[in-house]
């Protein structure tokens, strides 16, 4: 099992920045990628950013150039630096960790609310 604990959400004005953190514990040796997803009211959960154990990153088009995902392996923590925030970035942000390739097992954090006011 993998446990994920997020922190860093909150209320911020448009154009400002926030940084989310996700600390992983448990059977983390088996994780091959971690990422952030978000879900706005009435919408499906969507991928925001992903980072593999090899350091390769993937971003949603809507955040590319504004958000940066990074990881601190010594702390088993993944970060999401969010700059130039927009009201449409408002959502609950979920940390994700996955293991496996042919069969993927996903683990989720409890979610943290990010609200961007105009």
Short mmCIF file of C-alpha atoms in Angstrom, two decimals:
data_model
loop_
_atom_site.label_atom_id
_atom_site.label_comp_id
_atom_site.label_asym_id
_atom_site.label_seq_id
_atom_site.Cartn_x
_atom_site.Cartn_y
_atom_site.Cartn_z
CA UNK A 1 0.00 0.00 0.00
CA UNK A 2 0.99 3.59 -0.62
CA UNK A 3 -0.22 6.52 1.43
CA UNK A 4 -0.29 10.04 -0.03
CA UNK A 5 -0.76 13.22 1.96
CA UNK A 6 -1.25 16.53 0.14
CA UNK A 7 -0.81 20.04 1.43
CA UNK A 8 -0.56 23.58 0.11
CA UNK A 9 -3.99 24.35 -1.31
CA UNK A 10 -5.92 27.50 -0.57
CA UNK A 11 -7.51 30.67 -1.90
CA UNK A 12 -5.44 32.93 -4.12
CA UNK A 13 -6.03 35.78 -6.54
CA UNK A 14 -5.62 35.32 -10.25
CA UNK A 15 -2.03 35.80 -11.39
CA UNK A 16 -0.56 34.62 -8.11
CA UNK A 17 1.23 31.37 -7.26
CA UNK A 18 0.76 28.33 -5.05
CA UNK A 19 2.83 25.24 -4.41
CA UNK A 20 1.28 21.88 -3.64
CA UNK A 21 3.17 19.11 -1.88
CA UNK A 22 2.49 15.39 -1.75
CA UNK A 23 4.36 13.16 0.69
CA UNK A 24 4.37 9.44 -0.06
CA UNK A 25 4.87 6.63 2.43
CA UNK A 26 4.45 2.88 2.54
CA UNK A 27 5.48 0.64 -0.37
CA UNK A 28 6.98 3.48 -2.37
CA UNK A 29 9.73 1.32 -3.87
CA UNK A 30 7.23 0.01 -6.40
CA UNK A 31 6.03 3.40 -7.66
CA UNK A 32 7.02 4.21 -11.22
CA UNK A 33 5.28 7.59 -11.60
CA UNK A 34 3.59 10.27 -9.54
CA UNK A 35 1.39 13.08 -10.62
CA UNK A 36 -1.34 15.57 -9.96
CA UNK A 37 -4.91 15.44 -11.16
CA UNK A 38 -7.71 17.90 -10.61
CA UNK A 39 -11.47 17.84 -10.61
CA UNK A 40 -13.67 20.90 -10.92
CA UNK A 41 -17.37 20.85 -10.00
CA UNK A 42 -19.39 19.07 -12.66
CA UNK A 43 -16.31 17.97 -14.57
CA UNK A 44 -14.30 14.78 -14.82
CA UNK A 45 -11.00 14.33 -13.10
CA UNK A 46 -8.16 15.30 -15.43
CA UNK A 47 -4.41 14.90 -15.49
CA UNK A 48 -2.49 18.06 -14.66
CA UNK A 49 1.11 16.87 -14.55
CA UNK A 50 3.05 13.64 -14.22
CA UNK A 51 6.66 12.77 -13.40
CA UNK A 52 8.25 9.34 -13.79
CA UNK A 53 10.96 7.85 -11.63
CA UNK A 54 13.32 8.69 -14.48
CA UNK A 55 12.34 12.35 -14.28
CA UNK A 56 10.30 12.56 -17.46
CA UNK A 57 7.43 15.03 -17.15
CA UNK A 58 4.08 15.41 -18.88
CA UNK A 59 1.72 18.38 -18.64
CA UNK A 60 -1.81 19.13 -19.67
CA UNK A 61 -1.92 21.74 -22.44
CA UNK A 62 -3.90 24.07 -20.21
CA UNK A 63 -1.08 24.33 -17.64
CA UNK A 64 2.01 23.87 -19.79
CA UNK A 65 4.38 26.77 -19.20
CA UNK A 66 2.65 27.83 -15.97
CA UNK A 67 2.92 24.75 -13.76
CA UNK A 68 6.02 22.75 -12.88
CA UNK A 69 6.11 19.29 -11.33
CA UNK A 70 9.19 18.15 -9.43
CA UNK A 71 10.20 15.51 -6.94
CA UNK A 72 12.53 15.19 -3.98
CA UNK A 73 13.45 11.52 -3.79
CA UNK A 74 15.14 11.90 -0.41
CA UNK A 75 11.85 13.17 1.06
CA UNK A 76 9.57 10.96 -1.07
CA UNK A 77 7.71 14.13 -1.97
CA UNK A 78 6.31 15.50 -5.20
CA UNK A 79 5.60 19.19 -5.73
CA UNK A 80 3.44 21.16 -8.09
CA UNK A 81 4.48 24.77 -8.50
CA UNK A 82 1.56 26.69 -9.96
CA UNK A 83 2.25 30.14 -11.36
CA UNK A 84 0.04 32.66 -13.15
CA UNK A 85 -3.04 31.00 -11.73
CA UNK A 86 -6.36 31.51 -13.46
CA UNK A 87 -9.94 31.17 -12.18
CA UNK A 88 -10.33 28.11 -14.41
CA UNK A 89 -7.60 26.39 -12.36
CA UNK A 90 -10.06 26.22 -9.47
CA UNK A 91 -10.55 22.57 -8.52
CA UNK A 92 -9.75 19.89 -5.99
CA UNK A 93 -6.24 18.71 -6.71
CA UNK A 94 -5.39 15.06 -6.08
CA UNK A 95 -1.97 13.51 -5.77
CA UNK A 96 -1.56 10.23 -7.62
CA UNK A 97 1.00 7.45 -7.49
CA UNK A 98 1.01 4.45 -9.79
CA UNK A 99 2.73 1.14 -10.02
CA UNK A 100 2.87 -1.44 -12.78
CA UNK A 101 2.79 -1.24 -16.56
CA UNK A 102 0.61 -4.00 -18.01
CA UNK A 103 -1.67 -3.71 -14.98
CA UNK A 104 -1.61 -0.27 -13.40
CA UNK A 105 -2.54 0.26 -9.76
CA UNK A 106 -3.35 3.82 -8.75
CA UNK A 107 -3.17 5.37 -5.31
CA UNK A 108 -4.81 8.68 -4.44
CA UNK A 109 -4.46 11.35 -1.83
CA UNK A 110 -7.44 12.91 -0.10
CA UNK A 111 -7.38 16.01 -2.28
CA UNK A 112 -6.69 19.67 -1.57
CA UNK A 113 -8.87 22.57 -2.67
CA UNK A 114 -7.38 25.29 -4.86
CA UNK A 115 -9.58 28.33 -5.44
CA UNK A 116 -8.49 31.16 -7.73
CA UNK A 117 -10.49 34.37 -7.53
CA UNK A 118 -10.74 36.83 -10.39
#
